[in-house]
């Protein structure tokens, strides 16, 4: 089942803070989505804010230390990592050194964005907005994300189908020929190749590939040939099918997709598998985690890109009173704010919360919650602050230590390959002082390694 025009070529719409460098930033550039001026500078002196002042109107270039190295103080560490050494506590506490982990999102690099000169976004956007070639995405943001896979020029579906047929015909398989095709065609072009293959040879390309391949390289190639929406729906179904539930898969997909994508996934889940995703979630999860996922399935997050700073202040106070400011936790308050507010609004709420609580909101969630609901809430905030860093971290922990979580590695590489894998690679290098390609090369082998590296790019 094909999904024309999916995914949107410009990536995810809920990303207003991109700097002109093309890299996602935790902070909006001054003059665009910058915070309102505050006498004496922003943030107010002694306010306990963990964020540095907004950059000068000239943009990010040459703005040393913005954001301050290391990201957010007090942020919880993934994988049992030790807390930052020597991080002071109390009002106005400082910023810890840079490093991996949920809070260690470094400053995105100031180079290599797709499309040339800086995209200028009118002040006060979206009022006075210009039409966008990508539905739901401001025109000035279309070039801010970049996939490693682009649609091939001079594409000929019949020619590619013939190449794949020759690669699988007779004794043995020419895996390199298959890799050369699938790693250099967009998902939409792969759907056309499947159709051309059946027209030309009266055979199903997917069945032929399955008969010729095996193991991880088979899983990777079959994932590449699935329409994007179907692959998300398929991944969710398999995460809840059979004994046990892969909660991290549910979080990774439902907490990071746009409203339109979630609605398409929900509809695809129903049409392809004959099941209601909400019923499956209720059967496989429980408590506050179940409620968070059901909220995500509605695809009703506010996507207005204008930030209401008064509401951000009110939400921050509400979250503080629901957690740090009382005995016990009002989980429904956290669910309401994090499930319904736009990502730019959540960024402003995070800033306001740090001034009120003298603590990072991620850190407070770590203290107030546990288990899957904690991971889900933090995933939402991490995506609001720096989505490529969230996926870079997921990739790192899929390969860190003994063994490799190949399903996670494959799923993220495939789903982000046409959206923001360029930015994910750059964040990966900054967070872990090694390239994504280097870590993939050391953790995989054979045709599986070759295909992953072909998608990721060197």
Coordinates of C-alpha atoms in Angstrom, one line a residue:
X1 CA 0.0 0.0 0.0
X2 CA 1.6 3.2 -1.1
X3 CA 1.4 6.6 0.6
X4 CA 2.0 9.3 -2.0
X5 CA 3.9 12.2 -0.8
X6 CA 4.8 10.6 2.5
X7 CA 7.0 11.4 4.5
X8 CA 7.1 15.2 3.9
X9 CA 10.3 16.1 2.2
X10 CA 11.1 18.8 4.7
X11 CA 10.9 16.6 7.8
X12 CA 8.9 17.3 10.9
X13 CA 6.9 20.5 11.2
X14 CA 7.2 21.1 15.0
X15 CA 10.6 22.6 14.8
X16 CA 10.6 26.4 15.0
X17 CA 14.0 27.0 16.6
X18 CA 16.3 26.0 13.8
X19 CA 19.2 28.4 13.3
X20 CA 20.3 29.5 9.8
X21 CA 23.0 26.8 10.0
X22 CA 20.4 24.2 9.3
X23 CA 21.0 22.5 12.7
X24 CA 18.3 22.1 15.3
X25 CA 18.9 24.4 18.2
X26 CA 17.5 24.2 21.7
X27 CA 17.1 28.0 21.6
X28 CA 15.4 30.2 19.1
X29 CA 17.5 32.8 17.4
X30 CA 17.0 36.4 18.4
X31 CA 14.6 38.3 16.2
X32 CA 12.7 35.1 15.3
X33 CA 11.4 33.0 18.2
X34 CA 13.6 34.8 20.8
X35 CA 12.3 35.3 24.3
X36 CA 10.8 38.8 25.0
X37 CA 13.4 41.4 26.2
X38 CA 13.9 41.6 29.9
X39 CA 15.3 44.8 31.5
X40 CA 18.9 44.1 32.4
X41 CA 19.3 41.2 30.0
X42 CA 17.8 37.8 29.6
X43 CA 17.5 35.8 31.7
X44 CA 16.9 38.0 34.7
X45 CA 19.9 38.1 37.1
X46 CA 19.6 35.8 40.0
X47 CA 16.6 34.1 38.3
X48 CA 18.2 30.7 38.6
X49 CA 17.9 30.1 34.9
X50 CA 20.1 27.4 33.4
X51 CA 20.1 29.0 30.0
X52 CA 22.5 31.6 28.7
X53 CA 21.4 34.9 27.2
X54 CA 19.8 34.9 23.8
X55 CA 22.4 35.2 21.0
X56 CA 22.9 38.5 19.2
X57 CA 20.6 39.4 16.3
X58 CA 23.4 38.5 13.9
X59 CA 22.5 34.9 14.5
X60 CA 24.5 31.9 15.8
X61 CA 27.7 32.4 13.9
X62 CA 30.4 33.4 16.2
X63 CA 28.2 33.1 19.3
X64 CA 30.6 31.2 21.5
X65 CA 29.2 29.0 24.2
X66 CA 25.6 29.2 23.0
X67 CA 24.1 27.1 24.3
X68 CA 26.5 26.6 27.2
X69 CA 28.5 23.5 26.7
X70 CA 26.9 20.4 28.2
X71 CA 23.3 21.4 27.9
X72 CA 21.1 21.3 30.9
X73 CA 22.2 20.9 34.5
X74 CA 20.7 18.2 36.6
X75 CA 19.4 16.2 33.6
X76 CA 19.1 12.5 34.3
X77 CA 21.7 10.3 32.8
X78 CA 20.9 7.4 30.6
X79 CA 22.2 3.8 31.0
X80 CA 23.2 4.3 34.6
X81 CA 25.8 7.0 33.8
X82 CA 27.2 8.8 36.9
X83 CA 25.9 12.3 37.6
X84 CA 28.0 15.2 36.5
X85 CA 30.9 15.7 38.9
X86 CA 30.9 18.8 40.9
X87 CA 27.7 20.3 39.5
X88 CA 26.6 23.0 42.0
X89 CA 23.1 23.1 43.3
X90 CA 20.7 25.8 44.4
X91 CA 19.5 29.0 42.7
X92 CA 21.5 30.0 39.7
X93 CA 23.4 26.8 39.6
X94 CA 25.9 26.4 36.8
X95 CA 26.1 24.3 33.6
X96 CA 27.9 21.0 33.8
X97 CA 30.5 19.9 31.3
X98 CA 29.4 18.5 28.0
X99 CA 28.9 14.8 27.6
X100 CA 26.4 12.2 26.6
X101 CA 23.2 11.5 28.4
X102 CA 19.8 13.1 28.4
X103 CA 21.0 16.5 29.5
X104 CA 24.3 16.6 27.6
X105 CA 23.1 18.0 24.3
X106 CA 25.9 20.1 22.9
X107 CA 25.7 23.1 20.6
X108 CA 24.8 22.0 17.1
X109 CA 27.7 22.7 14.6
X110 CA 27.5 25.9 12.6
X111 CA 27.9 24.4 9.2
X112 CA 26.4 22.3 6.4
X113 CA 22.8 23.0 6.0
X114 CA 20.8 22.2 2.9
X115 CA 20.0 24.9 0.5
X116 CA 22.5 27.7 0.6
X117 CA 21.9 31.0 2.4
X118 CA 20.1 31.5 5.7
X119 CA 16.3 31.1 5.5
X120 CA 14.8 34.4 6.9
X121 CA 11.7 33.9 9.0
X122 CA 9.5 37.0 9.6
X123 CA 9.3 38.2 13.1
X124 CA 6.1 37.0 14.8
X125 CA 5.6 34.1 12.4
X126 CA 3.2 32.6 11.6
X127 CA 1.3 35.9 11.0
X128 CA 2.4 37.2 7.6
X129 CA 3.7 33.8 6.7
X130 CA 4.8 32.8 3.2
X131 CA 3.4 29.7 1.5
X132 CA 5.3 26.5 2.2
X133 CA 6.0 23.8 -0.3
X134 CA 5.6 21.3 2.5
X135 CA 2.1 21.1 4.1
X136 CA 2.2 22.0 7.8
X137 CA 5.8 23.2 7.7
X138 CA 6.7 26.9 7.5
X139 CA 8.4 27.8 4.2
X140 CA 11.4 29.2 6.1
X141 CA 12.0 25.9 7.8
X142 CA 11.8 23.5 4.8
X143 CA 15.5 23.5 4.3
X144 CA 16.4 23.2 8.0
X145 CA 16.4 19.4 8.1
X146 CA 18.2 17.1 5.7
X147 CA 18.2 13.4 5.1
X148 CA 21.2 11.4 3.9
X149 CA 19.0 9.8 1.2
X150 CA 17.6 12.1 -1.5
X151 CA 15.5 11.2 -4.5
X152 CA 17.7 10.0 -7.3
X153 CA 17.9 12.3 -10.4
X154 CA 17.0 10.7 -13.8
X155 CA 15.2 8.0 -12.0
X156 CA 14.0 5.0 -14.1
X157 CA 12.0 2.4 -12.1
X158 CA 12.1 -0.1 -14.9
X159 CA 15.9 0.1 -15.2
X160 CA 16.3 -0.4 -11.4
X161 CA 13.8 -3.3 -11.5
X162 CA 16.0 -4.9 -14.2
X163 CA 19.2 -4.4 -12.1
X164 CA 17.5 -6.1 -9.1
X165 CA 16.2 -9.0 -11.2
X166 CA 19.7 -9.6 -12.6
X167 CA 21.2 -9.4 -9.1
X168 CA 18.9 -12.2 -7.9
X169 CA 18.8 -14.4 -11.0
X170 CA 20.7 -17.6 -11.3
X171 CA 23.2 -19.0 -8.8
X172 CA 24.2 -16.7 -6.0
X173 CA 23.1 -13.1 -5.3
X174 CA 24.9 -9.9 -6.2
X175 CA 24.3 -8.1 -2.9
X176 CA 26.3 -5.1 -3.8
X177 CA 24.1 -4.4 -6.8
X178 CA 21.0 -4.5 -4.5
X179 CA 22.7 -2.2 -2.0
X180 CA 23.6 0.3 -4.8
X181 CA 20.0 0.6 -5.7
X182 CA 18.1 0.6 -2.4
X183 CA 20.6 2.9 -0.6
X184 CA 20.3 5.6 -3.3
X185 CA 16.6 5.8 -3.9
X186 CA 13.9 7.6 -1.9
X187 CA 11.1 5.6 -0.3
X188 CA 8.7 6.9 -3.0
X189 CA 11.1 5.7 -5.7
X190 CA 11.4 2.3 -4.1
X191 CA 7.6 1.9 -4.2
X192 CA 7.7 2.6 -7.9
X193 CA 10.5 0.0 -8.3
X194 CA 8.3 -2.6 -6.6
X195 CA 5.4 -1.8 -9.0
X196 CA 7.7 -1.9 -12.1
X197 CA 9.2 -5.2 -11.0
X198 CA 5.8 -6.9 -10.8
X199 CA 4.7 -5.4 -14.1
X200 CA 7.9 -6.5 -15.9
X201 CA 8.3 -10.0 -14.4
X202 CA 5.0 -10.9 -12.9
X203 CA 6.8 -11.6 -9.6
X204 CA 6.7 -9.9 -6.2
X205 CA 10.0 -8.1 -5.5
X206 CA 9.7 -8.5 -1.7
X207 CA 9.2 -12.2 -1.9
X208 CA 12.2 -12.5 -4.2
X209 CA 14.4 -10.4 -1.9
X210 CA 13.3 -12.6 1.1
X211 CA 14.3 -15.7 -0.7
X212 CA 17.7 -14.3 -1.5
X213 CA 18.6 -12.6 1.7
X214 CA 18.7 -13.5 5.4
X215 CA 19.4 -12.0 8.9
X216 CA 19.8 -8.3 9.6
X217 CA 20.5 -7.3 6.0
X218 CA 17.1 -8.9 5.0
X219 CA 15.3 -7.0 7.8
X220 CA 17.0 -3.7 6.7
X221 CA 16.2 -4.1 3.0
X222 CA 12.6 -5.1 3.7
X223 CA 12.2 -2.0 6.0
X224 CA 13.5 0.2 3.3
X225 CA 10.9 -1.1 0.9
X226 CA 8.0 -0.5 3.3
X227 CA 6.0 2.7 2.8
X228 CA 7.0 5.0 5.7
X229 CA 3.6 5.1 7.4
X230 CA 3.2 1.3 7.1
X231 CA 6.7 0.8 8.6
X232 CA 5.7 2.8 11.7
X233 CA 2.4 0.9 12.0
X234 CA 4.1 -2.4 11.5
X235 CA 6.7 -1.6 14.1
X236 CA 4.0 -0.7 16.6
X237 CA 2.1 -3.9 15.9
X238 CA 5.2 -6.0 16.4
X239 CA 6.0 -4.2 19.6
X240 CA 2.7 -5.3 21.1
X241 CA 2.3 -8.7 19.3
X242 CA 2.8 -11.9 21.3
X243 CA 4.2 -12.2 24.7
X244 CA 5.6 -9.1 26.2
X245 CA 5.6 -5.5 25.0
X246 CA 8.5 -3.4 23.6
X247 CA 7.6 -0.2 25.4
X248 CA 10.6 1.7 24.0
X249 CA 9.3 1.2 20.5
X250 CA 5.9 2.7 21.4
X251 CA 7.6 5.7 23.0
X252 CA 10.1 6.2 20.1
X253 CA 7.3 6.4 17.5
X254 CA 4.2 7.8 19.3
X255 CA 6.1 10.5 21.2
X256 CA 8.1 11.8 18.3
X257 CA 5.8 12.0 15.3
X258 CA 3.7 14.9 14.1
X259 CA -0.1 15.1 14.3
X260 CA -0.5 14.2 10.6
X261 CA 1.9 11.3 10.8
X262 CA 0.2 9.9 13.9
X263 CA -3.2 10.1 12.4
X264 CA -1.9 8.3 9.2
X265 CA -0.3 5.6 11.4
X266 CA -3.5 5.0 13.4
X267 CA -5.5 4.7 10.1
X268 CA -2.9 2.4 8.5
X269 CA -2.8 0.3 11.7
X270 CA -6.6 -0.2 11.3
X271 CA -6.6 -0.8 7.6
X272 CA -3.6 -3.1 7.4
X273 CA -3.9 -5.1 10.6
X274 CA -7.6 -4.9 11.2
X275 CA -7.0 -3.7 14.8
X276 CA -7.7 -0.6 16.8
X277 CA -4.4 0.7 18.1
X278 CA -6.0 2.3 21.3
X279 CA -7.4 -1.1 22.2
X280 CA -4.1 -2.8 21.7
X281 CA -2.3 -0.2 23.9
X282 CA -4.9 -0.6 26.6
X283 CA -4.4 -4.4 26.5
X284 CA -0.6 -4.2 26.6
X285 CA 0.1 -1.2 28.9
X286 CA -1.4 0.2 32.1
X287 CA -1.6 3.2 34.4
X288 CA -0.1 6.6 33.6
X289 CA 2.0 5.1 30.7
X290 CA -1.2 3.9 29.1
X291 CA -2.8 7.3 29.4
X292 CA 0.2 9.0 27.9
X293 CA 0.2 6.8 24.9
X294 CA -3.5 7.1 24.4
X295 CA -3.0 10.9 24.5
X296 CA -0.3 10.6 21.8
X297 CA -2.5 8.5 19.6
X298 CA -5.0 11.3 19.2
X299 CA -2.6 13.4 17.1
X300 CA -4.0 16.6 18.6
X301 CA -0.9 18.4 19.9
X302 CA -1.2 22.2 19.4
X303 CA 1.0 23.0 16.4
X304 CA 0.7 26.8 16.5
X305 CA 4.3 28.0 16.2
X306 CA 3.7 31.2 18.2
X307 CA 4.8 31.0 21.8
X308 CA 2.6 32.3 24.6
X309 CA 5.0 33.3 27.3
X310 CA 2.3 34.0 29.9
X311 CA 1.0 30.4 29.4
X312 CA 4.5 29.1 29.6
X313 CA 4.9 30.7 33.0
X314 CA 1.5 29.4 34.1
X315 CA 2.3 25.9 32.9
X316 CA 5.7 25.9 34.6
X317 CA 4.1 27.0 37.9
X318 CA 1.4 24.3 37.4
X319 CA 4.0 21.6 36.8
X320 CA 6.0 22.7 39.8
X321 CA 2.9 22.6 42.1
X322 CA 2.1 19.1 40.6
X323 CA 5.5 17.7 41.4
X324 CA 8.4 19.3 43.3
X325 CA 6.1 21.7 45.1
X326 CA 4.0 19.1 46.8
X327 CA 4.1 15.7 48.5
X328 CA 3.3 13.2 45.9
X329 CA 2.8 13.8 42.2
X330 CA -0.2 14.9 40.1
X331 CA 0.6 12.8 37.1
X332 CA -2.4 14.0 35.1
X333 CA -1.0 17.5 35.1
X334 CA 2.2 16.5 33.5
X335 CA 0.3 14.4 30.9
X336 CA -1.9 17.3 30.0
X337 CA 0.9 19.8 29.5
X338 CA 3.4 17.6 27.7
X339 CA 0.8 15.9 25.5
X340 CA -1.1 19.0 24.3
X341 CA 1.4 21.9 24.1
X342 CA 3.3 22.7 20.9
X343 CA 7.1 22.0 20.9
X344 CA 8.0 25.7 20.8
X345 CA 5.6 26.2 23.8
X346 CA 7.3 23.4 25.7
X347 CA 10.7 25.0 25.1
X348 CA 9.5 28.2 26.7
X349 CA 7.9 26.2 29.6
X350 CA 11.2 24.5 30.3
X351 CA 12.9 27.8 30.6
X352 CA 10.2 29.2 32.9
X353 CA 10.3 26.1 35.0
X354 CA 14.0 26.4 35.6
X355 CA 13.6 29.9 37.0
X356 CA 10.7 28.8 39.3
X357 CA 12.1 25.5 40.5
X358 CA 15.9 26.2 40.2
X359 CA 15.9 22.7 38.7
X360 CA 15.7 21.4 35.2
X361 CA 12.3 20.0 34.2
X362 CA 13.9 16.8 32.9
X363 CA 15.5 16.3 36.3
X364 CA 12.2 16.9 38.1
X365 CA 10.5 14.3 35.9
X366 CA 13.3 11.9 36.8
X367 CA 12.7 12.5 40.5
X368 CA 8.9 12.4 40.3
X369 CA 8.3 9.5 37.9
X370 CA 9.8 6.1 37.1
X371 CA 9.7 3.4 34.5
X372 CA 8.0 3.8 31.1
X373 CA 6.0 6.9 31.8
X374 CA 9.2 8.6 32.9
X375 CA 10.8 7.6 29.6
X376 CA 7.8 8.7 27.6
X377 CA 7.6 12.2 29.2
X378 CA 11.3 12.7 28.9
X379 CA 11.2 11.7 25.2
X380 CA 8.6 14.4 24.5
X381 CA 10.7 17.0 26.2
X382 CA 13.9 15.9 24.6
X383 CA 12.3 16.1 21.1
X384 CA 11.0 19.6 21.9
X385 CA 14.5 20.7 22.9
X386 CA 16.7 18.8 20.4
X387 CA 15.1 16.0 18.3
X388 CA 18.3 14.9 16.5
X389 CA 20.1 14.6 19.8
X390 CA 17.2 12.3 21.1
X391 CA 17.7 10.0 18.1
X392 CA 21.5 10.2 18.3
X393 CA 21.3 9.0 21.9
X394 CA 18.9 6.1 20.9
X395 CA 21.4 5.0 18.2
X396 CA 24.3 5.2 20.6
X397 CA 22.7 2.9 23.2
X398 CA 21.5 0.5 20.5
X399 CA 25.2 -0.3 19.9
X400 CA 26.9 0.5 23.3
X401 CA 28.2 -2.5 25.3
X402 CA 27.9 -6.1 24.5
X403 CA 25.7 -7.0 21.6
X404 CA 23.7 -4.7 19.3
X405 CA 20.0 -3.8 19.3
X406 CA 19.7 -4.3 15.6
X407 CA 15.9 -3.6 15.4
X408 CA 16.4 -0.2 17.0
X409 CA 19.4 0.6 14.8
X410 CA 17.6 -0.4 11.6
X411 CA 14.3 1.4 12.6
X412 CA 16.0 4.8 13.3
X413 CA 18.4 4.7 10.4
X414 CA 15.5 3.9 8.0
X415 CA 12.9 6.2 9.4
X416 CA 15.2 9.2 9.7
X417 CA 17.2 8.6 6.5
X418 CA 15.1 11.1 4.5
X419 CA 14.3 13.5 7.3
X420 CA 17.1 14.6 9.6
X421 CA 19.8 11.9 9.6
X422 CA 22.4 14.5 8.6
X423 CA 21.7 16.4 11.8
X424 CA 21.6 13.2 13.8
X425 CA 25.0 12.3 12.6
X426 CA 26.4 15.7 13.5
X427 CA 24.9 15.5 17.0
X428 CA 26.2 12.0 17.5
X429 CA 29.7 13.1 16.8
X430 CA 29.5 16.0 19.3
X431 CA 27.8 13.9 22.0
X432 CA 30.1 10.9 21.8
X433 CA 33.3 12.1 20.2
X434 CA 33.1 9.5 17.4
X435 CA 31.2 9.3 14.2
X436 CA 28.0 7.3 13.7
X437 CA 29.7 5.5 10.8
X438 CA 32.6 4.5 12.9
X439 CA 30.4 3.0 15.6
X440 CA 28.3 1.2 13.0
X441 CA 31.4 -0.2 11.3
X442 CA 32.7 -1.6 14.6
X443 CA 29.4 -3.1 15.6
X444 CA 28.2 -4.7 12.4
X445 CA 29.7 -6.8 9.5
X446 CA 29.2 -8.0 6.0
X447 CA 26.5 -6.8 3.6
X448 CA 24.5 -5.5 6.7
X449 CA 27.4 -3.1 7.5
X450 CA 27.9 -2.1 3.9
X451 CA 24.2 -1.2 3.5
X452 CA 24.0 0.7 6.8
X453 CA 27.1 2.7 5.9
X454 CA 25.7 3.4 2.4
X455 CA 22.6 4.9 3.9
X456 CA 24.4 6.9 6.6
X457 CA 27.1 8.1 4.4
X458 CA 30.8 8.5 5.4

